[in-house]
Amino acid sequence: MKEFPKKMMTNILWNFSDDEYNSQSNFITSLLAYNEKIFGEDFELEKDKKILDCPKVVIQYIYWDEKKEDDIEFDFLLIADDGVSFNQTELLFKVHNKVCEKLIEADNSYFEGFLLWEGENPNNPNIPLYFLLQGS
């Protein structure tokens, strides 16, 4: 099986407590502004840097379900736009739009990177699974 990075994008800050973005370029503008505000200086982001050399990835995250009064672990499949690989901004943009509805008012809505699951993924064999690292 192909080797994938164990941790990714731990140097990028983001908060998922915003509405869905209608375009990747609008998302990138907000992402840059958010990081520059926190770091207090220009934020260098290699927008087109390929970070995941695979056409599909499964992302798992946790959110609080008010009705069940419990944490829910949920995962979803993403497909690269070019059918080959993901770059940093495409991956984070797609993840944001998938999780923002559940995390918009959550305490753990802060992005802290991705961590590779190194065990079996029977629901999606041969597709890497990454945990969304969430902070508060």
PDB file of C-alpha atoms in Angstrom:
ATOM      1  CA  MET A   1       0.000   0.000   0.000  1.00  0.00           C
ATOM      2  CA  LYS A   2       1.073   3.554  -0.735  1.00  0.00           C
ATOM      3  CA  GLU A   3       2.740   5.606   2.011  1.00  0.00           C
ATOM      4  CA  PHE A   4       0.789   8.649   3.224  1.00  0.00           C
ATOM      5  CA  PRO A   5       1.897  11.439   5.576  1.00  0.00           C
ATOM      6  CA  LYS A   6       1.166  10.624   9.224  1.00  0.00           C
ATOM      7  CA  LYS A   7       0.325  14.246  10.064  1.00  0.00           C
ATOM      8  CA  MET A   8      -0.654  17.021   7.682  1.00  0.00           C
ATOM      9  CA  MET A   9      -1.283  20.747   7.782  1.00  0.00           C
ATOM     10  CA  THR A  10      -0.527  21.256  11.476  1.00  0.00           C
ATOM     11  CA  ASN A  11       0.940  24.685  10.664  1.00  0.00           C
ATOM     12  CA  ILE A  12      -2.335  26.141   9.342  1.00  0.00           C
ATOM     13  CA  LEU A  13      -4.898  27.697  11.667  1.00  0.00           C
ATOM     14  CA  TRP A  14      -8.622  27.701  10.966  1.00  0.00           C
ATOM     15  CA  ASN A  15     -11.979  27.778  12.707  1.00  0.00           C
ATOM     16  CA  PHE A  16     -14.876  25.786  11.255  1.00  0.00           C
ATOM     17  CA  SER A  17     -17.472  28.047  12.914  1.00  0.00           C
ATOM     18  CA  ASP A  18     -18.341  29.815   9.675  1.00  0.00           C
ATOM     19  CA  ASP A  19     -20.923  29.120   6.998  1.00  0.00           C
ATOM     20  CA  GLU A  20     -20.225  27.027   3.924  1.00  0.00           C
ATOM     21  CA  TYR A  21     -18.126  28.733   1.236  1.00  0.00           C
ATOM     22  CA  ASN A  22     -19.457  28.925  -2.320  1.00  0.00           C
ATOM     23  CA  SER A  23     -15.997  29.016  -3.906  1.00  0.00           C
ATOM     24  CA  GLN A  24     -12.498  27.867  -3.080  1.00  0.00           C
ATOM     25  CA  SER A  25     -11.085  31.326  -3.882  1.00  0.00           C
ATOM     26  CA  ASN A  26     -13.373  32.968  -1.276  1.00  0.00           C
ATOM     27  CA  PHE A  27     -12.308  30.323   1.218  1.00  0.00           C
ATOM     28  CA  ILE A  28      -8.598  30.965   0.521  1.00  0.00           C
ATOM     29  CA  THR A  29      -9.076  34.704   1.065  1.00  0.00           C
ATOM     30  CA  SER A  30     -10.702  34.040   4.456  1.00  0.00           C
ATOM     31  CA  LEU A  31      -8.070  31.442   5.384  1.00  0.00           C
ATOM     32  CA  LEU A  32      -5.214  33.854   4.671  1.00  0.00           C
ATOM     33  CA  ALA A  33      -6.909  36.710   6.555  1.00  0.00           C
ATOM     34  CA  TYR A  34      -7.591  34.455   9.555  1.00  0.00           C
ATOM     35  CA  ASN A  35      -3.957  33.305   9.793  1.00  0.00           C
ATOM     36  CA  GLU A  36      -2.572  36.823   9.261  1.00  0.00           C
ATOM     37  CA  LYS A  37      -4.821  38.173  12.019  1.00  0.00           C
ATOM     38  CA  ILE A  38      -3.621  35.537  14.497  1.00  0.00           C
ATOM     39  CA  PHE A  39       0.063  35.568  13.514  1.00  0.00           C
ATOM     40  CA  GLY A  40       0.119  39.359  13.149  1.00  0.00           C
ATOM     41  CA  GLU A  41       2.080  39.172   9.897  1.00  0.00           C
ATOM     42  CA  ASP A  42       1.758  37.993   6.307  1.00  0.00           C
ATOM     43  CA  PHE A  43       0.966  34.311   6.173  1.00  0.00           C
ATOM     44  CA  GLU A  44       2.735  32.284   3.531  1.00  0.00           C
ATOM     45  CA  LEU A  45       0.588  29.504   2.163  1.00  0.00           C
ATOM     46  CA  GLU A  46       1.568  27.271  -0.707  1.00  0.00           C
ATOM     47  CA  LYS A  47      -1.989  27.102  -2.048  1.00  0.00           C
ATOM     48  CA  ASP A  48      -1.200  24.616  -4.794  1.00  0.00           C
ATOM     49  CA  LYS A  49       1.154  22.412  -2.752  1.00  0.00           C
ATOM     50  CA  LYS A  50       0.122  18.780  -3.246  1.00  0.00           C
ATOM     51  CA  ILE A  51      -0.161  17.166   0.162  1.00  0.00           C
ATOM     52  CA  LEU A  52      -2.015  13.956  -0.495  1.00  0.00           C
ATOM     53  CA  ASP A  53      -1.108  11.836  -3.499  1.00  0.00           C
ATOM     54  CA  CYS A  54      -4.369   9.926  -3.885  1.00  0.00           C
ATOM     55  CA  PRO A  55      -7.683  10.587  -5.644  1.00  0.00           C
ATOM     56  CA  LYS A  56      -9.863   9.869  -2.585  1.00  0.00           C
ATOM     57  CA  VAL A  57      -9.619  10.329   1.171  1.00  0.00           C
ATOM     58  CA  VAL A  58     -11.895   9.587   4.113  1.00  0.00           C
ATOM     59  CA  ILE A  59     -12.054  12.183   6.883  1.00  0.00           C
ATOM     60  CA  GLN A  60     -13.420  11.447  10.354  1.00  0.00           C
ATOM     61  CA  TYR A  61     -14.421  14.070  12.884  1.00  0.00           C
ATOM     62  CA  ILE A  62     -16.377  14.383  16.128  1.00  0.00           C
ATOM     63  CA  TYR A  63     -19.358  16.583  16.880  1.00  0.00           C
ATOM     64  CA  TRP A  64     -21.857  16.894  19.719  1.00  0.00           C
ATOM     65  CA  ASP A  65     -25.402  15.731  18.947  1.00  0.00           C
ATOM     66  CA  GLU A  66     -27.920  17.622  21.069  1.00  0.00           C
ATOM     67  CA  LYS A  67     -30.722  15.105  20.507  1.00  0.00           C
ATOM     68  CA  LYS A  68     -28.606  12.100  21.490  1.00  0.00           C
ATOM     69  CA  GLU A  69     -26.666  14.120  24.080  1.00  0.00           C
ATOM     70  CA  ASP A  70     -23.511  12.389  22.966  1.00  0.00           C
ATOM     71  CA  ASP A  71     -20.416  12.817  20.814  1.00  0.00           C
ATOM     72  CA  ILE A  72     -20.832  11.405  17.323  1.00  0.00           C
ATOM     73  CA  GLU A  73     -17.888  10.183  15.262  1.00  0.00           C
ATOM     74  CA  PHE A  74     -18.722  10.728  11.613  1.00  0.00           C
ATOM     75  CA  ASP A  75     -16.688  10.119   8.479  1.00  0.00           C
ATOM     76  CA  PHE A  76     -17.097  11.112   4.853  1.00  0.00           C
ATOM     77  CA  LEU A  77     -15.377  10.509   1.526  1.00  0.00           C
ATOM     78  CA  LEU A  78     -13.788  13.297  -0.519  1.00  0.00           C
ATOM     79  CA  ILE A  79     -12.716  13.078  -4.151  1.00  0.00           C
ATOM     80  CA  ALA A  80      -9.915  15.227  -5.581  1.00  0.00           C
ATOM     81  CA  ASP A  81     -11.004  17.704  -8.263  1.00  0.00           C
ATOM     82  CA  ASP A  82      -8.329  16.482 -10.661  1.00  0.00           C
ATOM     83  CA  GLY A  83      -8.958  12.811  -9.831  1.00  0.00           C
ATOM     84  CA  VAL A  84      -5.301  12.383  -8.825  1.00  0.00           C
ATOM     85  CA  SER A  85      -4.310  14.292  -5.667  1.00  0.00           C
ATOM     86  CA  PHE A  86      -5.298  16.973  -3.155  1.00  0.00           C
ATOM     87  CA  ASN A  87      -3.578  20.274  -2.511  1.00  0.00           C
ATOM     88  CA  GLN A  88      -3.767  22.003   0.880  1.00  0.00           C
ATOM     89  CA  THR A  89      -6.494  24.497   0.117  1.00  0.00           C
ATOM     90  CA  GLU A  90      -8.721  22.085  -1.808  1.00  0.00           C
ATOM     91  CA  LEU A  91      -8.646  19.585   1.056  1.00  0.00           C
ATOM     92  CA  LEU A  92      -9.333  22.126   3.802  1.00  0.00           C
ATOM     93  CA  PHE A  93     -12.016  23.878   1.709  1.00  0.00           C
ATOM     94  CA  LYS A  94     -13.869  20.597   1.130  1.00  0.00           C
ATOM     95  CA  VAL A  95     -13.531  19.545   4.758  1.00  0.00           C
ATOM     96  CA  HIS A  96     -14.803  22.922   5.949  1.00  0.00           C
ATOM     97  CA  ASN A  97     -17.907  22.688   3.799  1.00  0.00           C
ATOM     98  CA  LYS A  98     -18.626  19.158   5.075  1.00  0.00           C
ATOM     99  CA  VAL A  99     -18.178  19.856   8.805  1.00  0.00           C
ATOM    100  CA  CYS A 100     -19.129  23.510   9.335  1.00  0.00           C
ATOM    101  CA  GLU A 101     -22.844  22.848   9.862  1.00  0.00           C
ATOM    102  CA  LYS A 102     -22.125  20.490  12.786  1.00  0.00           C
ATOM    103  CA  LEU A 103     -19.211  22.526  14.208  1.00  0.00           C
ATOM    104  CA  ILE A 104     -20.517  26.081  13.758  1.00  0.00           C
ATOM    105  CA  GLU A 105     -21.391  26.409  17.459  1.00  0.00           C
ATOM    106  CA  ALA A 106     -19.104  23.706  18.840  1.00  0.00           C
ATOM    107  CA  ASP A 107     -16.286  24.233  21.320  1.00  0.00           C
ATOM    108  CA  ASN A 108     -13.991  21.953  19.306  1.00  0.00           C
ATOM    109  CA  SER A 109     -14.313  23.898  16.046  1.00  0.00           C
ATOM    110  CA  TYR A 110     -10.626  24.772  15.665  1.00  0.00           C
ATOM    111  CA  PHE A 111      -8.527  23.037  13.013  1.00  0.00           C
ATOM    112  CA  GLU A 112      -5.271  21.507  14.258  1.00  0.00           C
ATOM    113  CA  GLY A 113      -4.367  19.342  11.261  1.00  0.00           C
ATOM    114  CA  PHE A 114      -4.983  15.786  10.105  1.00  0.00           C
ATOM    115  CA  LEU A 115      -3.727  12.516  11.580  1.00  0.00           C
ATOM    116  CA  LEU A 116      -3.539   9.302   9.537  1.00  0.00           C
ATOM    117  CA  TRP A 117      -5.390   6.242  10.853  1.00  0.00           C
ATOM    118  CA  GLU A 118      -2.958   3.377  10.409  1.00  0.00           C
ATOM    119  CA  GLY A 119      -5.385   0.544  11.119  1.00  0.00           C
ATOM    120  CA  GLU A 120      -7.827  -1.239   8.840  1.00  0.00           C
ATOM    121  CA  ASN A 121     -10.485   0.789   7.048  1.00  0.00           C
ATOM    122  CA  PRO A 122     -12.978  -1.930   6.035  1.00  0.00           C
ATOM    123  CA  ASN A 123     -15.622   0.512   4.749  1.00  0.00           C
ATOM    124  CA  ASN A 124     -13.158   2.082   2.303  1.00  0.00           C
ATOM    125  CA  PRO A 125     -10.235  -0.302   1.722  1.00  0.00           C
ATOM    126  CA  ASN A 126      -7.164   1.182   0.030  1.00  0.00           C
ATOM    127  CA  ILE A 127      -8.363   4.748   0.746  1.00  0.00           C
ATOM    128  CA  PRO A 128      -6.506   6.605   3.501  1.00  0.00           C
ATOM    129  CA  LEU A 129      -8.514   7.682   6.534  1.00  0.00           C
ATOM    130  CA  TYR A 130      -7.512  10.826   8.395  1.00  0.00           C
ATOM    131  CA  PHE A 131      -8.810  12.089  11.699  1.00  0.00           C
ATOM    132  CA  LEU A 132      -9.599  15.783  11.723  1.00  0.00           C
ATOM    133  CA  LEU A 133      -7.650  17.123  14.695  1.00  0.00           C
ATOM    134  CA  GLN A 134     -10.018  19.489  16.483  1.00  0.00           C
ATOM    135  CA  GLY A 135      -9.253  21.879  19.308  1.00  0.00           C
ATOM    136  CA  SER A 136     -11.133  24.353  21.421  1.00  0.00           C
TER     137      SER A 136
END
